[in-house]
mmCIF file of C-alpha atoms in Angstrom:
data_model
loop_
_atom_site.group_PDB
_atom_site.id
_atom_site.type_symbol
_atom_site.label_atom_id
_atom_site.label_comp_id
_atom_site.label_asym_id
_atom_site.label_seq_id
_atom_site.Cartn_x
_atom_site.Cartn_y
_atom_site.Cartn_z
ATOM 1 C CA MET K 61 -0.140 -0.160 -0.120
ATOM 2 C CA VAL K 62 2.933 2.580 0.754
ATOM 3 C CA VAL K 63 4.432 1.867 -2.697
ATOM 4 C CA THR K 64 1.469 2.456 -4.181
ATOM 5 C CA GLN K 65 0.571 5.578 -2.325
ATOM 6 C CA TRP K 66 4.406 6.636 -3.126
ATOM 7 C CA GLN K 67 4.092 5.754 -7.035
ATOM 8 C CA GLU K 68 0.523 7.846 -7.228
ATOM 9 C CA ARG K 69 2.542 10.856 -5.362
ATOM 10 C CA LYS K 70 5.494 9.980 -7.951
ATOM 11 C CA ALA K 71 2.997 9.999 -10.906
ATOM 12 C CA VAL K 72 1.563 13.741 -9.886
ATOM 13 C CA GLY K 73 5.040 14.931 -9.345
ATOM 14 C CA ASP K 74 6.431 13.986 -12.526
ATOM 15 C CA ALA K 75 3.549 15.426 -14.036
ATOM 16 C CA HIS K 76 3.899 18.702 -12.105
ATOM 17 C CA GLU K 77 7.899 19.010 -13.545
ATOM 18 C CA GLN K 78 7.162 18.308 -16.935
ATOM 19 C CA ARG K 79 4.253 21.035 -16.407
ATOM 20 C CA VAL K 80 6.832 23.581 -15.041
ATOM 21 C CA ALA K 81 9.264 22.631 -17.458
ATOM 22 C CA SER K 82 7.473 23.219 -20.385
ATOM 23 C CA ALA K 83 6.314 26.823 -19.079
ATOM 24 C CA LEU K 84 9.783 27.570 -18.478
ATOM 25 C CA ALA K 85 10.963 26.218 -22.391
ATOM 26 C CA ALA K 86 8.074 28.347 -23.370
ATOM 27 C CA GLN K 87 10.086 31.637 -21.991
ATOM 28 C CA GLY K 88 12.955 30.659 -24.117
ATOM 29 C CA TRP K 89 14.955 28.085 -21.157
ATOM 30 C CA THR K 90 16.698 25.074 -22.082
ATOM 31 C CA VAL K 91 15.313 22.595 -19.349
ATOM 32 C CA GLU K 92 16.403 19.018 -18.074
ATOM 33 C CA ARG K 93 15.463 16.831 -15.359
ATOM 34 C CA CYS K 94 17.822 16.363 -12.152
ATOM 35 C CA GLY K 95 17.675 14.938 -8.829
ATOM 36 C CA GLN K 96 15.479 12.216 -8.034
ATOM 37 C CA SER K 97 13.176 11.785 -10.949
ATOM 38 C CA ALA K 98 16.279 11.642 -12.897
ATOM 39 C CA TYR K 99 17.798 8.449 -10.989
ATOM 40 C CA PRO K 100 16.862 5.040 -11.580
ATOM 41 C CA PRO K 101 14.608 3.520 -9.088
ATOM 42 C CA VAL K 102 17.362 1.565 -7.084
ATOM 43 C CA ILE K 103 19.155 4.799 -5.991
ATOM 44 C CA ARG K 104 15.547 6.608 -5.476
ATOM 45 C CA GLN K 105 14.889 3.865 -2.845
ATOM 46 C CA ALA K 106 18.012 3.753 -1.324
ATOM 47 C CA LEU K 107 17.898 7.445 -0.943
ATOM 48 C CA ALA K 108 14.515 7.515 0.353
ATOM 49 C CA CYS K 109 16.165 5.220 3.273
ATOM 50 C CA THR K 110 18.343 8.430 4.067
ATOM 51 C CA THR K 111 18.312 11.763 5.594
ATOM 52 C CA SER K 112 20.707 12.650 3.077
ATOM 53 C CA ALA K 113 20.358 16.131 1.577
ATOM 54 C CA LEU K 114 20.314 14.400 -2.044
ATOM 55 C CA ARG K 115 16.549 13.784 -1.217
ATOM 56 C CA TRP K 116 15.830 17.125 -1.626
ATOM 57 C CA PHE K 117 17.888 17.855 -4.843
ATOM 58 C CA PRO K 118 16.438 20.644 -7.405
ATOM 59 C CA ASP K 119 14.392 18.810 -9.773
ATOM 60 C CA LEU K 120 15.174 20.737 -12.841
ATOM 61 C CA ILE K 121 17.827 23.161 -14.474
ATOM 62 C CA ALA K 122 17.357 25.593 -16.284
ATOM 63 C CA ALA K 123 19.470 27.655 -18.493
ATOM 64 C CA ARG K 124 18.975 30.972 -20.927
ATOM 65 C CA ALA K 125 21.291 33.795 -22.389
ATOM 66 C CA GLY K 126 23.905 32.364 -19.824
ATOM 67 C CA GLU K 127 21.863 32.307 -16.862
ATOM 68 C CA ILE K 128 20.841 29.301 -14.954
ATOM 69 C CA VAL K 129 18.079 28.471 -12.220
ATOM 70 C CA THR K 130 17.305 25.234 -10.357
ATOM 71 C CA ILE K 131 13.589 24.502 -9.743
ATOM 72 C CA GLY K 132 11.845 22.385 -6.697
ATOM 73 C CA ALA K 133 8.469 21.355 -8.270
ATOM 74 C CA LYS K 134 6.197 20.895 -5.472
ATOM 75 C CA ASP K 135 2.700 19.868 -6.240
ATOM 76 C CA CYS K 136 0.045 19.474 -4.261
ATOM 77 C CA MET K 137 1.150 21.857 -1.551
ATOM 78 C CA PRO K 138 -1.387 24.624 -1.474
ATOM 79 C CA SER K 139 -4.169 23.881 0.802
ATOM 80 C CA SER K 140 -7.616 24.553 -0.706
ATOM 81 C CA SER K 141 -8.858 24.992 2.947
ATOM 82 C CA SER K 142 -5.940 27.104 4.827
ATOM 83 C CA GLY K 143 -4.685 29.093 1.987
ATOM 84 C CA ARG K 144 -1.024 28.023 2.812
ATOM 85 C CA TYR K 145 1.639 25.842 0.941
ATOM 86 C CA ALA K 146 3.301 22.674 3.218
ATOM 87 C CA VAL K 147 7.267 22.387 1.974
ATOM 88 C CA ALA K 148 9.142 19.898 4.286
ATOM 89 C CA ASP K 149 11.419 21.142 6.633
ATOM 90 C CA GLU K 150 14.232 19.139 5.585
ATOM 91 C CA ALA K 151 13.611 20.415 2.108
ATOM 92 C CA VAL K 152 13.928 23.866 3.202
ATOM 93 C CA HIS K 153 17.013 23.268 5.082
ATOM 94 C CA ALA K 154 18.502 21.351 2.176
ATOM 95 C CA GLY K 155 17.366 24.122 0.143
ATOM 96 C CA LEU K 156 19.373 26.478 2.001
ATOM 97 C CA GLN K 157 22.217 24.560 1.890
ATOM 98 C CA PHE K 158 22.409 23.788 -1.552
ATOM 99 C CA ILE K 159 21.761 27.571 -1.989
ATOM 100 C CA ALA K 160 24.617 28.202 -0.135
ATOM 101 C CA ALA K 161 27.130 25.500 -1.783
ATOM 102 C CA ASN K 162 26.108 26.321 -5.399
ATOM 103 C CA ARG K 163 26.450 30.003 -5.039
ATOM 104 C CA PRO K 164 25.438 31.772 -7.250
ATOM 105 C CA THR K 165 22.959 29.338 -8.741
ATOM 106 C CA PRO K 166 19.319 30.299 -7.563
ATOM 107 C CA LEU K 167 16.653 27.498 -6.123
ATOM 108 C CA SER K 168 12.820 28.694 -6.482
ATOM 109 C CA TYR K 169 10.121 26.040 -5.369
ATOM 110 C CA VAL K 170 6.937 26.330 -8.039
ATOM 111 C CA PHE K 171 3.950 25.058 -6.508
ATOM 112 C CA GLY K 172 1.343 23.480 -8.629
ATOM 113 C CA ASP K 173 -0.399 26.600 -8.936
ATOM 114 C CA LEU K 174 2.825 28.065 -10.735
ATOM 115 C CA ARG K 175 3.463 30.360 -8.105
ATOM 116 C CA VAL K 176 6.999 30.445 -6.770
ATOM 117 C CA LEU K 177 9.371 31.150 -3.508
ATOM 118 C CA THR K 178 12.689 30.570 -2.308
ATOM 119 C CA PRO K 179 13.841 28.374 0.527
ATOM 120 C CA VAL K 180 15.448 31.847 2.162
ATOM 121 C CA GLU K 181 11.609 32.840 1.583
ATOM 122 C CA VAL K 182 9.727 29.930 2.939
ATOM 123 C CA PHE K 183 12.377 30.020 6.227
ATOM 124 C CA HIS K 184 12.386 33.891 6.385
ATOM 125 C CA TYR K 185 8.350 33.653 6.231
ATOM 126 C CA THR K 186 7.808 30.596 8.680
ATOM 127 C CA GLY K 187 10.469 32.239 11.169
ATOM 128 C CA HIS K 188 7.901 33.619 13.352
ATOM 129 C CA ALA K 189 5.129 30.815 12.748
ATOM 130 C CA GLU K 190 3.687 28.390 15.210
ATOM 131 C CA ARG K 191 5.709 25.308 14.188
ATOM 132 C CA ARG K 192 3.854 21.945 14.123
ATOM 133 C CA HIS K 193 5.167 19.795 17.233
ATOM 134 C CA ASP K 194 6.588 17.279 15.162
ATOM 135 C CA GLY K 195 8.584 20.170 12.773
ATOM 136 C CA ALA K 196 7.857 17.934 9.713
ATOM 137 C CA TYR K 197 6.752 21.118 7.599
ATOM 138 C CA CYS K 198 6.969 24.552 6.916
ATOM 139 C CA LEU K 199 3.297 26.490 6.317
ATOM 140 C CA VAL K 200 3.913 28.804 4.314
ATOM 141 C CA SER K 201 0.891 31.599 3.122
ATOM 142 C CA THR K 202 -0.119 31.527 -0.231
ATOM 143 C CA ARG K 203 -0.234 35.341 -0.608
ATOM 144 C CA GLN K 204 3.667 35.675 0.114
ATOM 145 C CA ALA K 205 4.715 33.415 -3.229
ATOM 146 C CA HIS K 206 5.395 35.065 -6.434
ATOM 147 C CA SER K 207 3.682 34.754 -9.917
ATOM 148 C CA PHE K 208 5.740 32.210 -12.081
ATOM 149 C CA ASP K 209 6.395 34.746 -15.055
ATOM 150 C CA ALA K 210 7.497 37.287 -12.593
ATOM 151 C CA SER K 211 9.891 34.929 -10.580
ATOM 152 C CA SER K 212 11.926 33.102 -13.196
ATOM 153 C CA ALA K 213 13.379 36.850 -14.470
ATOM 154 C CA ALA K 214 13.462 38.193 -11.071
ATOM 155 C CA VAL K 215 15.597 34.940 -9.935
ATOM 156 C CA CYS K 216 17.933 35.577 -12.180
ATOM 157 C CA ARG K 217 18.495 39.488 -11.605
ATOM 158 C CA CYS K 218 19.084 38.146 -7.953
ATOM 159 C CA ALA K 219 21.675 35.667 -8.905
ATOM 160 C CA ARG K 220 23.724 38.152 -11.203
ATOM 161 C CA ARG K 221 23.592 40.611 -7.913
ATOM 162 C CA ALA K 222 24.477 38.125 -5.487
ATOM 163 C CA ASP K 223 27.759 37.362 -8.186
ATOM 164 C CA ARG K 224 29.285 40.548 -8.219
ATOM 165 C CA PRO K 225 32.059 41.470 -5.946
#
């Protein structure tokens, strides 16, 4: 039963990754899959048994005119009743580590409604929020997110500024 649930989540995730990749390609980006979705099943299964930050590696990498971005595609995350996105706490911390290790390459989370937040924004917007007792998820208001079209350009501008001395 657990495998079926995971396979169903994977199918939804794969479809969302494809939708995000298509939206980026429509804006002139060249897009490739990376992270767990690009690994063979045996590697995905082994990673699922670890706490490695590799579990949370970005799903997509894209380039356009010398600019590069990475994307964590997060579908089924907005709650229709609470108006919040749920992002795994481990994903946020791994995202922050990814940004630090791969500066100036930006990482953005693109949600099912094609709205965007960065790991830094998720961390910032939830810094003063009440945490669940198990600490499993960061809950962020959907009002904090940026539109997808505006975000891809803004993320690249931020990356260029961060790369300057």
